Amino acid sequence: MQTRRSFLASGVVAGLSAGSLSKSLSAVQPRGKAGFPCVLATWKNRKAVEAAWEVLQMGGSALDAVEAGARVPEADPDDSSVGYGGLPDREGKVTLDACIMDSQGNAGSVVFLEGIKHAVSVARRVMEHTPHVILAGEGALQFAIQQGFKQEELLTPSAREAWERWKVESRYQPVINQERHDTIGILAIDRDGVVAGACSTSGLAFKMRGRVGDSPIVGAGLYVDGEVGAATATGLGEAVLKKMGAFSIVEMMRQGMGPQKACLEAVRRLLSVRAAEAFQVGYVAVDRRGRTGACSLRPGFQASRMWTSGFELQDAPSLLSR
Ligand code: GLY
């Protein structure tokens, strides 16, 4: 049986430390010079990134841009891990988590929200219209309705079918690179150099009822500091929560590390989480100069990026080989 040590030694870590690390990492550095405005998102999220970019091009703020970007997969019935069409919990209910944060350190978040498609917009209302940071469950729904959001069924026929199939065996385990897509985390710097971030998810498919992941937790799934930059996460929320992934990356950047190295170090810290071989986590980060980084624990993670030179989809380097 392969031990965790041999898995690592035979994997990408060994190769990377021998020199291919810097080569591999340079592949995700900007081709042109770093700068802003720019948008960076987890996974293959071209439409989301383009929606955010359009806001920036119209002179909109980074905050407006990330909200517009996150709303794209939230409304997409074919996206099974965010918003409408997200896979439900083990009881067949779609529950959403989302967070938004501006460059001043203001943050808003909703957890365990049911029946409202645009969780990121509710999170923004929490930030801007309440004295609180997080609203949960019934209270979040009540607030959303008061704010004029439409209550609707978020479980699509295909998500229901997937849940019915899952119920046959009821095996409860994370799916690595779920359909090569997962939580959207989106970061932007507007033309004035102001940074913002957002993330939105339906969480782990077929999770226990009441489970909340990293995405709505400030510092775990998302962190923004206007003087430093921003970071966001995707993948198994429990692992990200244990390491405060996004906050760690921003703090490493504050100490002078570039976004790519900071993402890599944050991924390396995941190795001490139990069963690290069995889950995926990916991070993306941007510093205030518009330099970007992306890294994941296992292969398969991609980052979407847009700036004046156009859209780029990049395979992020991974710490492990598989
Ligand atoms: N990263 C999303 C979640 O684990 O809920």
PDB file of C-alpha atoms in Angstrom, residues 8-9 11-25 264 318-319:
ATOM      1  CA  LEU A   8       4.383  12.715  -1.884  1.00  0.00           C
ATOM      2  CA  ALA A   9       7.907  11.595  -2.680  1.00  0.00           C
ATOM      3  CA  GLY A  11       4.599  12.948  -6.795  1.00  0.00           C
ATOM      4  CA  VAL A  12       4.914  16.450  -8.073  1.00  0.00           C
ATOM      5  CA  VAL A  13       6.411  17.748  -4.837  1.00  0.00           C
ATOM      6  CA  ALA A  14       9.690  15.935  -5.410  1.00  0.00           C
ATOM      7  CA  GLY A  15       9.879  17.023  -9.022  1.00  0.00           C
ATOM      8  CA  LEU A  16       8.969  20.559  -8.193  1.00  0.00           C
ATOM      9  CA  SER A  17      11.560  20.883  -5.485  1.00  0.00           C
ATOM     10  CA  ALA A  18      14.152  19.640  -7.954  1.00  0.00           C
ATOM     11  CA  GLY A  19      13.650  22.580 -10.226  1.00  0.00           C
ATOM     12  CA  SER A  20      10.470  22.116 -12.177  1.00  0.00           C
ATOM     13  CA  LEU A  21       8.663  23.988  -9.434  1.00  0.00           C
ATOM     14  CA  SER A  22       9.857  27.372 -10.605  1.00  0.00           C
ATOM     15  CA  LYS A  23       9.292  26.364 -14.236  1.00  0.00           C
ATOM     16  CA  SER A  24       5.822  25.166 -13.460  1.00  0.00           C
ATOM     17  CA  LEU A  25       5.032  28.247 -11.429  1.00  0.00           C
ATOM     18  CA  LEU A 264       1.853  27.494  -3.058  1.00  0.00           C
ATOM     19  CA  SER A 318      -0.379  21.386  -8.184  1.00  0.00           C
ATOM     20  CA  LEU A 319       1.612  20.216  -5.218  1.00  0.00           C
TER      21      LEU A 319
END
